[in-house]
Amino acid sequence: MVKLNGVVKLLVFVGLLMTMLLGCAATQTSESTGGYIDDSVITAKVKAAIFDEATLKTLQITVVTFKGEVQLSGFVDSAQNVRKAADVARSVNGVVSVKNDLIVK
């Protein structure tokens, strides 16, 4: 078995650590692990806030979050509910912007 001196061990460790950290880094089209968790929390909070709103509770609204931008999609029964869902989503802490793709059916 080959024995490595302390400097070589340190260099190998630092190299492995950097590889792991770069593997978790965000790009324009993907998120870091921490960013993904943050977005999951935002999504859950937006869904809960929409469900707590009596006029929106029974409607089919899908919520997806990427880097703090919330996308609403699905169907609502009035233009007023399209606006209300966006307002509710914007009021959630951590939401950077809202893309509202809701459709009135």
mmCIF file with all atom_site columns, C-alpha atoms in Angstrom, residues 24-102:
data_model
loop_
_atom_site.group_PDB
_atom_site.id
_atom_site.type_symbol
_atom_site.label_atom_id
_atom_site.label_alt_id
_atom_site.label_comp_id
_atom_site.label_asym_id
_atom_site.label_entity_id
_atom_site.label_seq_id
_atom_site.pdbx_PDB_ins_code
_atom_site.Cartn_x
_atom_site.Cartn_y
_atom_site.Cartn_z
_atom_site.occupancy
_atom_site.B_iso_or_equiv
_atom_site.pdbx_formal_charge
_atom_site.auth_seq_id
_atom_site.auth_comp_id
_atom_site.auth_asym_id
_atom_site.auth_atom_id
_atom_site.pdbx_PDB_model_num
ATOM 1  C CA . CYS A 1 24  ? -24.025 21.275 -5.574  1.00 0.00 ? 24  CYS A CA 1
ATOM 2  C CA . ALA A 1 25  ? -23.590 24.701 -7.149  1.00 0.00 ? 25  ALA A CA 1
ATOM 3  C CA . ALA A 1 26  ? -26.387 26.482 -8.971  1.00 0.00 ? 26  ALA A CA 1
ATOM 4  C CA . THR A 1 27  ? -26.391 27.306 -12.664 1.00 0.00 ? 27  THR A CA 1
ATOM 5  C CA . GLN A 1 28  ? -28.836 29.329 -14.754 1.00 0.00 ? 28  GLN A CA 1
ATOM 6  C CA . THR A 1 29  ? -30.938 26.241 -15.428 1.00 0.00 ? 29  THR A CA 1
ATOM 7  C CA . SER A 1 30  ? -30.492 24.363 -12.158 1.00 0.00 ? 30  SER A CA 1
ATOM 8  C CA . GLU A 1 31  ? -30.531 25.137 -8.468  1.00 0.00 ? 31  GLU A CA 1
ATOM 9  C CA . SER A 1 32  ? -28.217 24.348 -5.631  1.00 0.00 ? 32  SER A CA 1
ATOM 10 C CA . THR A 1 33  ? -29.448 21.925 -3.006  1.00 0.00 ? 33  THR A CA 1
ATOM 11 C CA . GLY A 1 34  ? -30.128 24.801 -0.601  1.00 0.00 ? 34  GLY A CA 1
ATOM 12 C CA . GLY A 1 35  ? -31.990 26.724 -3.305  1.00 0.00 ? 35  GLY A CA 1
ATOM 13 C CA . TYR A 1 36  ? -34.126 23.689 -4.073  1.00 0.00 ? 36  TYR A CA 1
ATOM 14 C CA . ILE A 1 37  ? -35.049 23.342 -0.411  1.00 0.00 ? 37  ILE A CA 1
ATOM 15 C CA . ASP A 1 38  ? -35.854 27.062 -0.171  1.00 0.00 ? 38  ASP A CA 1
ATOM 16 C CA . ASP A 1 39  ? -38.089 26.799 -3.247  1.00 0.00 ? 39  ASP A CA 1
ATOM 17 C CA . SER A 1 40  ? -39.843 23.758 -1.783  1.00 0.00 ? 40  SER A CA 1
ATOM 18 C CA . VAL A 1 41  ? -40.632 25.750 1.356   1.00 0.00 ? 41  VAL A CA 1
ATOM 19 C CA . ILE A 1 42  ? -41.930 28.684 -0.716  1.00 0.00 ? 42  ILE A CA 1
ATOM 20 C CA . THR A 1 43  ? -44.100 26.328 -2.780  1.00 0.00 ? 43  THR A CA 1
ATOM 21 C CA . ALA A 1 44  ? -45.584 24.787 0.371   1.00 0.00 ? 44  ALA A CA 1
ATOM 22 C CA . LYS A 1 45  ? -46.279 28.214 1.876   1.00 0.00 ? 45  LYS A CA 1
ATOM 23 C CA . VAL A 1 46  ? -47.950 29.478 -1.317  1.00 0.00 ? 46  VAL A CA 1
ATOM 24 C CA . LYS A 1 47  ? -50.100 26.340 -1.567  1.00 0.00 ? 47  LYS A CA 1
ATOM 25 C CA . ALA A 1 48  ? -51.143 26.731 2.079   1.00 0.00 ? 48  ALA A CA 1
ATOM 26 C CA . ALA A 1 49  ? -51.924 30.432 1.617   1.00 0.00 ? 49  ALA A CA 1
ATOM 27 C CA . ILE A 1 50  ? -54.043 29.681 -1.469  1.00 0.00 ? 50  ILE A CA 1
ATOM 28 C CA . PHE A 1 51  ? -55.860 26.895 0.365   1.00 0.00 ? 51  PHE A CA 1
ATOM 29 C CA . ASP A 1 52  ? -56.517 29.211 3.328   1.00 0.00 ? 52  ASP A CA 1
ATOM 30 C CA . GLU A 1 53  ? -58.172 31.737 1.001   1.00 0.00 ? 53  GLU A CA 1
ATOM 31 C CA . ALA A 1 54  ? -61.851 30.750 1.032   1.00 0.00 ? 54  ALA A CA 1
ATOM 32 C CA . THR A 1 55  ? -62.519 31.794 -2.576  1.00 0.00 ? 55  THR A CA 1
ATOM 33 C CA . LEU A 1 56  ? -59.547 29.789 -3.901  1.00 0.00 ? 56  LEU A CA 1
ATOM 34 C CA . LYS A 1 57  ? -59.703 26.697 -1.669  1.00 0.00 ? 57  LYS A CA 1
ATOM 35 C CA . THR A 1 58  ? -61.544 24.376 -4.059  1.00 0.00 ? 58  THR A CA 1
ATOM 36 C CA . LEU A 1 59  ? -59.922 25.514 -7.291  1.00 0.00 ? 59  LEU A CA 1
ATOM 37 C CA . GLN A 1 60  ? -57.348 23.594 -9.331  1.00 0.00 ? 60  GLN A CA 1
ATOM 38 C CA . ILE A 1 61  ? -54.188 25.642 -8.898  1.00 0.00 ? 61  ILE A CA 1
ATOM 39 C CA . THR A 1 62  ? -50.702 24.201 -9.360  1.00 0.00 ? 62  THR A CA 1
ATOM 40 C CA . VAL A 1 63  ? -47.739 25.991 -7.774  1.00 0.00 ? 63  VAL A CA 1
ATOM 41 C CA . VAL A 1 64  ? -44.140 25.570 -8.953  1.00 0.00 ? 64  VAL A CA 1
ATOM 42 C CA . THR A 1 65  ? -41.193 27.610 -7.658  1.00 0.00 ? 65  THR A CA 1
ATOM 43 C CA . PHE A 1 66  ? -37.758 28.067 -9.243  1.00 0.00 ? 66  PHE A CA 1
ATOM 44 C CA . LYS A 1 67  ? -35.211 30.431 -7.692  1.00 0.00 ? 67  LYS A CA 1
ATOM 45 C CA . GLY A 1 68  ? -37.970 32.298 -5.849  1.00 0.00 ? 68  GLY A CA 1
ATOM 46 C CA . GLU A 1 69  ? -40.135 32.795 -8.933  1.00 0.00 ? 69  GLU A CA 1
ATOM 47 C CA . VAL A 1 70  ? -43.553 31.242 -8.405  1.00 0.00 ? 70  VAL A CA 1
ATOM 48 C CA . GLN A 1 71  ? -45.533 29.964 -11.374 1.00 0.00 ? 71  GLN A CA 1
ATOM 49 C CA . LEU A 1 72  ? -49.263 29.500 -10.953 1.00 0.00 ? 72  LEU A CA 1
ATOM 50 C CA . SER A 1 73  ? -51.110 27.315 -13.429 1.00 0.00 ? 73  SER A CA 1
ATOM 51 C CA . GLY A 1 74  ? -54.433 25.566 -13.613 1.00 0.00 ? 74  GLY A CA 1
ATOM 52 C CA . PHE A 1 75  ? -58.047 26.653 -13.715 1.00 0.00 ? 75  PHE A CA 1
ATOM 53 C CA . VAL A 1 76  ? -60.118 29.164 -11.775 1.00 0.00 ? 76  VAL A CA 1
ATOM 54 C CA . ASP A 1 77  ? -63.710 30.268 -12.183 1.00 0.00 ? 77  ASP A CA 1
ATOM 55 C CA . SER A 1 78  ? -63.241 34.038 -12.593 1.00 0.00 ? 78  SER A CA 1
ATOM 56 C CA . ALA A 1 79  ? -60.776 36.739 -13.580 1.00 0.00 ? 79  ALA A CA 1
ATOM 57 C CA . GLN A 1 80  ? -61.050 38.021 -10.009 1.00 0.00 ? 80  GLN A CA 1
ATOM 58 C CA . ASN A 1 81  ? -59.681 34.693 -8.733  1.00 0.00 ? 81  ASN A CA 1
ATOM 59 C CA . VAL A 1 82  ? -56.780 34.900 -11.204 1.00 0.00 ? 82  VAL A CA 1
ATOM 60 C CA . ARG A 1 83  ? -55.789 38.221 -9.614  1.00 0.00 ? 83  ARG A CA 1
ATOM 61 C CA . LYS A 1 84  ? -56.510 37.006 -6.073  1.00 0.00 ? 84  LYS A CA 1
ATOM 62 C CA . ALA A 1 85  ? -54.275 33.923 -6.456  1.00 0.00 ? 85  ALA A CA 1
ATOM 63 C CA . ALA A 1 86  ? -51.398 36.086 -7.716  1.00 0.00 ? 86  ALA A CA 1
ATOM 64 C CA . ASP A 1 87  ? -51.867 38.544 -4.844  1.00 0.00 ? 87  ASP A CA 1
ATOM 65 C CA . VAL A 1 88  ? -51.867 35.709 -2.305  1.00 0.00 ? 88  VAL A CA 1
ATOM 66 C CA . ALA A 1 89  ? -48.699 34.218 -3.834  1.00 0.00 ? 89  ALA A CA 1
ATOM 67 C CA . ARG A 1 90  ? -46.928 37.607 -3.825  1.00 0.00 ? 90  ARG A CA 1
ATOM 68 C CA . SER A 1 91  ? -47.708 38.038 -0.127  1.00 0.00 ? 91  SER A CA 1
ATOM 69 C CA . VAL A 1 92  ? -45.689 34.936 0.838   1.00 0.00 ? 92  VAL A CA 1
ATOM 70 C CA . ASN A 1 93  ? -42.275 35.628 2.302   1.00 0.00 ? 93  ASN A CA 1
ATOM 71 C CA . GLY A 1 94  ? -39.462 34.622 -0.082  1.00 0.00 ? 94  GLY A CA 1
ATOM 72 C CA . VAL A 1 95  ? -41.430 35.041 -3.320  1.00 0.00 ? 95  VAL A CA 1
ATOM 73 C CA . VAL A 1 96  ? -39.351 37.076 -5.775  1.00 0.00 ? 96  VAL A CA 1
ATOM 74 C CA . SER A 1 97  ? -41.951 37.241 -8.550  1.00 0.00 ? 97  SER A CA 1
ATOM 75 C CA . VAL A 1 98  ? -45.139 35.535 -9.731  1.00 0.00 ? 98  VAL A CA 1
ATOM 76 C CA . LYS A 1 99  ? -45.811 34.219 -13.215 1.00 0.00 ? 99  LYS A CA 1
ATOM 77 C CA . ASN A 1 100 ? -49.560 33.822 -13.446 1.00 0.00 ? 100 ASN A CA 1
ATOM 78 C CA . ASP A 1 101 ? -50.648 31.255 -16.044 1.00 0.00 ? 101 ASP A CA 1
ATOM 79 C CA . LEU A 1 102 ? -54.082 30.609 -14.542 1.00 0.00 ? 102 LEU A CA 1
#
